[in-house]
PDB file of N, CA and C in Angstrom:
ATOM      1  N   VAL A  16    -247.851  59.622  24.453  1.00 98.00           N
ATOM      2  CA  VAL A  16    -248.634  58.240  23.788  1.00 98.00           C
ATOM      3  C   VAL A  16    -249.577  58.357  22.159  1.00 98.00           C
ATOM      4  N   GLY A  17    -249.470  57.199  21.584  1.00 98.00           N
ATOM      5  CA  GLY A  17    -249.934  56.679  20.710  1.00 98.00           C
ATOM      6  C   GLY A  17    -251.639  57.171  20.324  1.00 98.00           C
ATOM      7  N   LEU A  18    -251.951  56.889  19.637  1.00 98.00           N
ATOM      8  CA  LEU A  18    -253.838  56.687  19.187  1.00 98.00           C
ATOM      9  C   LEU A  18    -254.031  55.329  18.695  1.00 98.00           C
ATOM     10  N   VAL A  19    -255.170  54.614  18.760  1.00 98.00           N
ATOM     11  CA  VAL A  19    -254.647  53.636  17.992  1.00 98.00           C
ATOM     12  C   VAL A  19    -256.125  53.691  17.568  1.00 98.00           C
ATOM     13  N   GLY A  20    -256.603  53.777  16.939  1.00 98.00           N
ATOM     14  CA  GLY A  20    -257.776  54.634  16.538  1.00 98.00           C
ATOM     15  C   GLY A  20    -258.546  55.873  16.407  1.00 98.00           C
ATOM     16  N   ALA A  21    -258.974  56.378  14.801  1.00 98.00           N
ATOM     17  CA  ALA A  21    -259.141  57.632  14.807  1.00 98.00           C
ATOM     18  C   ALA A  21    -260.391  57.865  14.723  1.00 98.00           C
ATOM     19  N   GLY A  22    -261.546  57.443  15.189  1.00 95.00           N
ATOM     20  CA  GLY A  22    -263.004  57.181  15.593  1.00 95.00           C
ATOM     21  C   GLY A  22    -262.873  58.550  16.714  1.00 95.00           C
ATOM     22  N   TYR A  23    -264.515  59.174  16.296  1.00 93.00           N
ATOM     23  CA  TYR A  23    -265.489  60.131  17.062  1.00 93.00           C
ATOM     24  C   TYR A  23    -263.881  60.786  18.933  1.00 93.00           C
ATOM     25  N   ILE A  24    -263.585  59.737  19.239  1.00 97.00           N
ATOM     26  CA  ILE A  24    -263.419  59.432  21.018  1.00 97.00           C
ATOM     27  C   ILE A  24    -261.792  59.975  20.803  1.00 97.00           C
ATOM     28  N   ALA A  25    -262.196  59.898  19.399  1.00 98.00           N
ATOM     29  CA  ALA A  25    -259.470  59.588  19.507  1.00 98.00           C
ATOM     30  C   ALA A  25    -259.856  60.969  20.161  1.00 98.00           C
ATOM     31  N   ASP A  26    -260.245  62.149  19.323  1.00 97.00           N
ATOM     32  CA  ASP A  26    -260.682  63.127  19.775  1.00 97.00           C
ATOM     33  C   ASP A  26    -260.969  63.579  21.002  1.00 97.00           C
ATOM     34  N   TRP A  27    -261.450  63.725  21.920  1.00 98.00           N
ATOM     35  CA  TRP A  27    -261.340  63.078  23.550  1.00 98.00           C
ATOM     36  C   TRP A  27    -259.847  62.920  24.304  1.00 98.00           C
ATOM     37  N   HIS A  28    -259.445  61.421  23.980  1.00 98.00           N
ATOM     38  CA  HIS A  28    -258.387  61.354  24.350  1.00 98.00           C
ATOM     39  C   HIS A  28    -257.261  62.394  23.530  1.00 98.00           C
ATOM     40  N   ALA A  29    -257.234  62.380  22.823  1.00 98.00           N
ATOM     41  CA  ALA A  29    -255.974  63.819  22.103  1.00 98.00           C
ATOM     42  C   ALA A  29    -256.727  63.903  23.448  1.00 98.00           C
ATOM     43  N   ASP A  30    -257.684  65.296  23.449  1.00 98.00           N
ATOM     44  CA  ASP A  30    -257.532  66.366  24.528  1.00 98.00           C
ATOM     45  C   ASP A  30    -256.660  66.015  25.850  1.00 98.00           C
ATOM     46  N   ALA A  31    -257.067  64.589  26.910  1.00 98.00           N
ATOM     47  CA  ALA A  31    -256.787  64.439  27.754  1.00 98.00           C
ATOM     48  C   ALA A  31    -255.503  64.363  27.196  1.00 98.00           C
ATOM     49  N   VAL A  32    -254.809  63.980  27.184  1.00 98.00           N
ATOM     50  CA  VAL A  32    -253.441  63.482  26.597  1.00 98.00           C
ATOM     51  C   VAL A  32    -252.952  64.814  26.086  1.00 98.00           C
ATOM     52  N   ARG A  33    -252.923  65.590  26.375  1.00 95.00           N
ATOM     53  CA  ARG A  33    -252.574  66.937  25.742  1.00 95.00           C
ATOM     54  C   ARG A  33    -252.567  68.282  27.178  1.00 95.00           C
ATOM     55  N   ALA A  34    -253.776  67.626  28.171  1.00 98.00           N
ATOM     56  CA  ALA A  34    -253.851  68.621  29.177  1.00 98.00           C
ATOM     57  C   ALA A  34    -253.415  67.662  30.234  1.00 98.00           C
ATOM     58  N   THR A  35    -253.087  66.688  29.676  1.00 98.00           N
ATOM     59  CA  THR A  35    -252.204  66.000  30.702  1.00 98.00           C
ATOM     60  C   THR A  35    -250.400  66.024  30.967  1.00 98.00           C
ATOM     61  N   ARG A  36    -249.795  66.929  32.564  1.00 97.00           N
ATOM     62  CA  ARG A  36    -248.814  66.862  32.411  1.00 97.00           C
ATOM     63  C   ARG A  36    -247.472  65.843  32.044  1.00 97.00           C
ATOM     64  N   GLY A  37    -246.786  66.373  31.530  1.00 97.00           N
ATOM     65  CA  GLY A  37    -245.594  65.122  31.504  1.00 97.00           C
ATOM     66  C   GLY A  37    -246.508  64.204  29.985  1.00 97.00           C
ATOM     67  N   LEU A  38    -247.485  64.311  29.755  1.00 97.00           N
ATOM     68  CA  LEU A  38    -247.789  63.570  28.760  1.00 97.00           C
ATOM     69  C   LEU A  38    -247.140  64.110  26.693  1.00 97.00           C
ATOM     70  N   ALA A  39    -247.465  63.711  25.736  1.00 97.00           N
ATOM     71  CA  ALA A  39    -247.925  64.451  24.673  1.00 97.00           C
ATOM     72  C   ALA A  39    -248.706  63.306  23.803  1.00 97.00           C
ATOM     73  N   LEU A  40    -248.880  63.436  23.039  1.00 98.00           N
ATOM     74  CA  LEU A  40    -249.171  63.011  21.267  1.00 98.00           C
ATOM     75  C   LEU A  40    -248.718  62.214  20.093  1.00 98.00           C
ATOM     76  N   ALA A  41    -248.348  61.645  20.559  1.00 98.00           N
ATOM     77  CA  ALA A  41    -247.213  61.790  19.652  1.00 98.00           C
ATOM     78  C   ALA A  41    -247.579  60.597  18.022  1.00 98.00           C
ATOM     79  N   ALA A  42    -248.673  59.948  17.969  1.00 98.00           N
ATOM     80  CA  ALA A  42    -249.066  60.049  17.144  1.00 98.00           C
ATOM     81  C   ALA A  42    -250.843  58.955  16.301  1.00 98.00           C
ATOM     82  N   VAL A  43    -250.563  59.068  15.059  1.00 98.00           N
ATOM     83  CA  VAL A  43    -252.269  58.100  15.759  1.00 98.00           C
ATOM     84  C   VAL A  43    -252.402  56.947  14.276  1.00 98.00           C
ATOM     85  N   GLN A  44    -252.459  56.030  14.947  1.00 98.00           N
ATOM     86  CA  GLN A  44    -252.739  54.625  13.774  1.00 98.00           C
ATOM     87  C   GLN A  44    -254.282  54.261  13.587  1.00 98.00           C
ATOM     88  N   ASP A  45    -255.198  54.111  12.586  1.00 98.00           N
ATOM     89  CA  ASP A  45    -255.880  53.178  12.026  1.00 98.00           C
ATOM     90  C   ASP A  45    -256.166  52.805  10.831  1.00 98.00           C
ATOM     91  N   ALA A  46    -256.659  51.962  11.080  1.00 96.00           N
ATOM     92  CA  ALA A  46    -256.777  50.108   9.744  1.00 96.00           C
ATOM     93  C   ALA A  46    -257.202  51.518   8.366  1.00 96.00           C
ATOM     94  N   ASP A  47    -257.800  52.656   8.416  1.00 97.00           N
ATOM     95  CA  ASP A  47    -258.550  53.266   7.670  1.00 97.00           C
ATOM     96  C   ASP A  47    -257.356  54.591   7.376  1.00 97.00           C
ATOM     97  N   ALA A  48    -257.085  54.059   6.657  1.00 97.00           N
ATOM     98  CA  ALA A  48    -255.519  55.520   6.697  1.00 97.00           C
ATOM     99  C   ALA A  48    -255.939  56.888   6.483  1.00 97.00           C
ATOM    100  N   ALA A  49    -257.099  57.417   5.382  1.00 98.00           N
ATOM    101  CA  ALA A  49    -257.438  58.296   4.973  1.00 98.00           C
ATOM    102  C   ALA A  49    -257.368  59.274   6.518  1.00 98.00           C
ATOM    103  N   ALA A  50    -258.845  58.301   7.831  1.00 98.00           N
ATOM    104  CA  ALA A  50    -259.078  58.355   8.737  1.00 98.00           C
ATOM    105  C   ALA A  50    -258.394  59.201   9.849  1.00 98.00           C
ATOM    106  N   ALA A  51    -257.280  58.919   9.198  1.00 98.00           N
ATOM    107  CA  ALA A  51    -255.767  58.177  10.115  1.00 98.00           C
ATOM    108  C   ALA A  51    -254.670  59.499  10.012  1.00 98.00           C
ATOM    109  N   ARG A  52    -255.042  59.197   8.236  1.00 98.00           N
ATOM    110  CA  ARG A  52    -253.864  61.367   7.946  1.00 98.00           C
ATOM    111  C   ARG A  52    -254.890  62.968   8.454  1.00 98.00           C
ATOM    112  N   ARG A  53    -256.453  62.324   8.286  1.00 98.00           N
ATOM    113  CA  ARG A  53    -257.079  63.430   8.519  1.00 98.00           C
ATOM    114  C   ARG A  53    -256.715  63.984   9.604  1.00 98.00           C
ATOM    115  N   PHE A  54    -256.957  62.898  11.444  1.00 98.00           N
ATOM    116  CA  PHE A  54    -256.642  62.624  12.655  1.00 98.00           C
ATOM    117  C   PHE A  54    -255.588  64.100  13.030  1.00 98.00           C
ATOM    118  N   ALA A  55    -254.804  63.191  11.974  1.00 98.00           N
ATOM    119  CA  ALA A  55    -252.738  63.212  12.355  1.00 98.00           C
ATOM    120  C   ALA A  55    -253.121  64.895  11.562  1.00 98.00           C
ATOM    121  N   ARG A  56    -253.755  65.001  10.791  1.00 98.00           N
ATOM    122  CA  ARG A  56    -253.483  66.658  10.142  1.00 98.00           C
ATOM    123  C   ARG A  56    -253.722  67.377  11.238  1.00 98.00           C
ATOM    124  N   ALA A  57    -255.084  67.002  11.298  1.00 97.00           N
ATOM    125  CA  ALA A  57    -255.881  68.303  12.384  1.00 97.00           C
ATOM    126  C   ALA A  57    -255.486  68.312  13.745  1.00 97.00           C
ATOM    127  N   ARG A  58    -253.949  67.050  14.653  1.00 97.00           N
ATOM    128  CA  ARG A  58    -254.100  68.032  15.449  1.00 97.00           C
ATOM    129  C   ARG A  58    -252.871  67.568  15.144  1.00 97.00           C
ATOM    130  N   GLY A  59    -251.782  68.059  14.256  1.00 97.00           N
ATOM    131  CA  GLY A  59    -250.129  68.348  13.777  1.00 97.00           C
ATOM    132  C   GLY A  59    -249.422  67.029  14.269  1.00 97.00           C
ATOM    133  N   VAL A  60    -249.796  65.267  14.802  1.00 98.00           N
ATOM    134  CA  VAL A  60    -248.921  64.102  14.953  1.00 98.00           C
ATOM    135  C   VAL A  60    -248.531  64.014  13.894  1.00 98.00           C
ATOM    136  N   PRO A  61    -247.739  62.844  13.551  1.00 98.00           N
ATOM    137  CA  PRO A  61    -247.729  61.829  12.298  1.00 98.00           C
ATOM    138  C   PRO A  61    -248.763  60.704  12.275  1.00 98.00           C
ATOM    139  N   ALA A  62    -249.098  59.883  11.466  1.00 98.00           N
ATOM    140  CA  ALA A  62    -250.020  59.093  11.133  1.00 98.00           C
ATOM    141  C   ALA A  62    -248.904  58.175  10.875  1.00 98.00           C
ATOM    142  N   VAL A  63    -249.493  57.532  11.471  1.00 98.00           N
ATOM    143  CA  VAL A  63    -249.010  55.802  10.438  1.00 98.00           C
ATOM    144  C   VAL A  63    -249.173  54.677  10.338  1.00 98.00           C
ATOM    145  N   PRO A  64    -249.033  53.703   9.396  1.00 98.00           N
ATOM    146  CA  PRO A  64    -249.771  52.296   9.263  1.00 98.00           C
ATOM    147  C   PRO A  64    -249.527  51.259  10.167  1.00 98.00           C
ATOM    148  N   SER A  65    -248.980  51.416  11.507  1.00 97.00           N
ATOM    149  CA  SER A  65    -249.184  49.374  11.710  1.00 97.00           C
ATOM    150  C   SER A  65    -248.151  50.550  13.291  1.00 97.00           C
ATOM    151  N   LEU A  66    -249.301  49.381  14.474  1.00 96.00           N
ATOM    152  CA  LEU A  66    -249.017  49.382  15.461  1.00 96.00           C
ATOM    153  C   LEU A  66    -246.921  49.825  15.951  1.00 96.00           C
ATOM    154  N   ALA A  67    -246.188  48.174  14.986  1.00 97.00           N
ATOM    155  CA  ALA A  67    -245.015  48.939  14.899  1.00 97.00           C
ATOM    156  C   ALA A  67    -244.564  49.821  14.509  1.00 97.00           C
ATOM    157  N   ALA A  68    -245.609  50.558  13.652  1.00 98.00           N
ATOM    158  CA  ALA A  68    -244.631  52.170  13.701  1.00 98.00           C
ATOM    159  C   ALA A  68    -245.110  53.139  15.134  1.00 98.00           C
ATOM    160  N   LEU A  69    -245.730  52.478  15.464  1.00 98.00           N
ATOM    161  CA  LEU A  69    -245.608  53.639  17.432  1.00 98.00           C
ATOM    162  C   LEU A  69    -245.092  53.393  17.760  1.00 98.00           C
ATOM    163  N   VAL A  70    -244.317  52.141  18.095  1.00 97.00           N
ATOM    164  CA  VAL A  70    -242.943  51.877  19.219  1.00 97.00           C
ATOM    165  C   VAL A  70    -241.456  52.815  19.177  1.00 97.00           C
ATOM    166  N   PRO A  71    -241.832  53.410  17.899  1.00 97.00           N
ATOM    167  CA  PRO A  71    -240.266  54.038  18.160  1.00 97.00           C
ATOM    168  C   PRO A  71    -240.570  55.807  18.758  1.00 97.00           C
ATOM    169  N   LEU A  72    -242.220  55.931  18.579  1.00 98.00           N
ATOM    170  CA  LEU A  72    -242.697  57.474  18.746  1.00 98.00           C
ATOM    171  C   LEU A  72    -243.081  57.528  20.342  1.00 98.00           C
ATOM    172  N   CYS A  73    -243.488  56.535  20.722  1.00 97.00           N
ATOM    173  CA  CYS A  73    -244.272  56.355  22.409  1.00 97.00           C
ATOM    174  C   CYS A  73    -244.388  56.033  23.510  1.00 97.00           C
ATOM    175  N   ASP A  74    -244.182  55.930  24.059  1.00 96.00           N
ATOM    176  CA  ASP A  74    -244.356  54.201  25.023  1.00 96.00           C
ATOM    177  C   ASP A  74    -245.184  53.149  25.544  1.00 96.00           C
ATOM    178  N   ALA A  75    -246.497  55.024  25.267  1.00 97.00           N
ATOM    179  CA  ALA A  75    -248.784  53.827  24.896  1.00 97.00           C
ATOM    180  C   ALA A  75    -249.124  54.323  24.269  1.00 97.00           C
ATOM    181  N   VAL A  76    -249.725  52.951  24.897  1.00 98.00           N
ATOM    182  CA  VAL A  76    -251.029  53.549  23.224  1.00 98.00           C
ATOM    183  C   VAL A  76    -252.526  53.611  24.114  1.00 98.00           C
ATOM    184  N   HIS A  77    -253.302  54.142  23.165  1.00 98.00           N
ATOM    185  CA  HIS A  77    -254.849  53.990  23.547  1.00 98.00           C
ATOM    186  C   HIS A  77    -255.367  53.406  22.997  1.00 98.00           C
ATOM    187  N   VAL A  78    -255.973  52.263  22.588  1.00 98.00           N
ATOM    188  CA  VAL A  78    -256.607  51.762  21.837  1.00 98.00           C
ATOM    189  C   VAL A  78    -258.144  51.612  22.201  1.00 98.00           C
ATOM    190  N   LEU A  79    -258.704  53.007  21.280  1.00 98.00           N
ATOM    191  CA  LEU A  79    -259.546  53.731  20.549  1.00 98.00           C
ATOM    192  C   LEU A  79    -260.734  52.656  19.611  1.00 98.00           C
ATOM    193  N   THR A  80    -260.116  51.158  19.385  1.00 96.00           N
ATOM    194  CA  THR A  80    -261.183  51.302  18.792  1.00 96.00           C
ATOM    195  C   THR A  80    -262.368  49.819  19.095  1.00 96.00           C
ATOM    196  N   PRO A  81    -263.607  49.693  18.069  1.00 94.00           N
ATOM    197  CA  PRO A  81    -264.275  48.956  18.301  1.00 94.00           C
ATOM    198  C   PRO A  81    -263.970  47.712  19.153  1.00 94.00           C
ATOM    199  N   PRO A  82    -264.354  47.270  20.388  1.00 95.00           N
ATOM    200  CA  PRO A  82    -264.233  46.597  22.141  1.00 95.00           C
ATOM    201  C   PRO A  82    -264.642  46.117  20.879  1.00 95.00           C
ATOM    202  N   ALA A  83    -265.339  44.524  20.211  1.00 97.00           N
ATOM    203  CA  ALA A  83    -264.152  43.847  19.014  1.00 97.00           C
ATOM    204  C   ALA A  83    -262.585  42.932  19.241  1.00 97.00           C
ATOM    205  N   THR A  84    -262.085  44.664  18.938  1.00 96.00           N
ATOM    206  CA  THR A  84    -260.756  43.669  17.711  1.00 96.00           C
ATOM    207  C   THR A  84    -260.154  44.229  20.018  1.00 96.00           C
ATOM    208  N   HIS A  85    -260.577  44.885  20.357  1.00 94.00           N
ATOM    209  CA  HIS A  85    -259.659  45.908  21.684  1.00 94.00           C
ATOM    210  C   HIS A  85    -258.599  44.583  22.717  1.00 94.00           C
ATOM    211  N   GLU A  86    -258.719  43.398  22.478  1.00 96.00           N
ATOM    212  CA  GLU A  86    -257.913  42.102  22.149  1.00 96.00           C
ATOM    213  C   GLU A  86    -256.262  41.797  22.257  1.00 96.00           C
ATOM    214  N   ALA A  87    -256.918  41.819  20.902  1.00 97.00           N
ATOM    215  CA  ALA A  87    -255.847  41.861  20.031  1.00 97.00           C
ATOM    216  C   ALA A  87    -255.057  43.110  19.293  1.00 97.00           C
ATOM    217  N   LEU A  88    -255.363  44.077  19.778  1.00 97.00           N
ATOM    218  CA  LEU A  88    -255.012  45.273  19.326  1.00 97.00           C
ATOM    219  C   LEU A  88    -254.019  45.369  20.685  1.00 97.00           C
ATOM    220  N   ALA A  89    -255.078  45.033  22.190  1.00 96.00           N
ATOM    221  CA  ALA A  89    -253.498  45.145  22.878  1.00 96.00           C
ATOM    222  C   ALA A  89    -253.062  44.507  23.515  1.00 96.00           C
ATOM    223  N   LEU A  90    -252.929  42.961  23.578  1.00 97.00           N
ATOM    224  CA  LEU A  90    -252.142  41.964  23.228  1.00 97.00           C
ATOM    225  C   LEU A  90    -250.803  41.930  22.181  1.00 97.00           C
ATOM    226  N   GLU A  91    -251.286  42.847  20.738  1.00 97.00           N
ATOM    227  CA  GLU A  91    -249.510  43.166  20.186  1.00 97.00           C
ATOM    228  C   GLU A  91    -249.519  44.678  20.362  1.00 97.00           C
ATOM    229  N   ALA A  92    -250.369  45.380  21.211  1.00 97.00           N
ATOM    230  CA  ALA A  92    -249.490  46.430  21.869  1.00 97.00           C
ATOM    231  C   ALA A  92    -248.322  45.912  22.686  1.00 97.00           C
ATOM    232  N   LEU A  93    -248.718  44.922  24.004  1.00 97.00           N
ATOM    233  CA  LEU A  93    -247.749  44.276  24.606  1.00 97.00           C
ATOM    234  C   LEU A  93    -246.633  44.094  24.548  1.00 97.00           C
ATOM    235  N   GLY A  94    -247.256  42.813  23.027  1.00 97.00           N
ATOM    236  CA  GLY A  94    -246.202  42.583  22.929  1.00 97.00           C
ATOM    237  C   GLY A  94    -244.981  43.070  21.911  1.00 97.00           C
ATOM    238  N   LEU A  95    -245.768  44.488  21.353  1.00 97.00           N
ATOM    239  CA  LEU A  95    -243.842  45.130  21.269  1.00 97.00           C
ATOM    240  C   LEU A  95    -243.636  46.280  22.127  1.00 97.00           C
ATOM    241  N   GLY A  96    -243.686  46.210  23.622  1.00 97.00           N
ATOM    242  CA  GLY A  96    -243.794  46.781  24.562  1.00 97.00           C
ATOM    243  C   GLY A  96    -244.115  48.017  24.711  1.00 97.00           C
ATOM    244  N   LEU A  97    -245.378  48.061  23.734  1.00 97.00           N
ATOM    245  CA  LEU A  97    -245.748  48.939  24.305  1.00 97.00           C
ATOM    246  C   LEU A  97    -247.048  49.387  25.898  1.00 97.00           C
ATOM    247  N   HIS A  98    -246.684  50.098  26.682  1.00 96.00           N
ATOM    248  CA  HIS A  98    -248.023  49.741  27.987  1.00 96.00           C
ATOM    249  C   HIS A  98    -249.110  50.503  27.295  1.00 96.00           C
TER     250      HIS A  98
END
């Protein structure tokens, strides 16, 4: 599972992913590259620059960005074959 968004809620989702049998946190992407790097470093996963960069790393993403951006990001993820 990849995370799209590295804000405060990302910690909750990362914990839920890690607590779920059969899932692993694969990477994080955020429009704020510095935020993505900080989160990635703390969680031991790579930070990637785009949704497309998540494709080889995971099968699904959690869109954790402000609500106004969810639709576009979810449609982009689906178009890339990510659940």
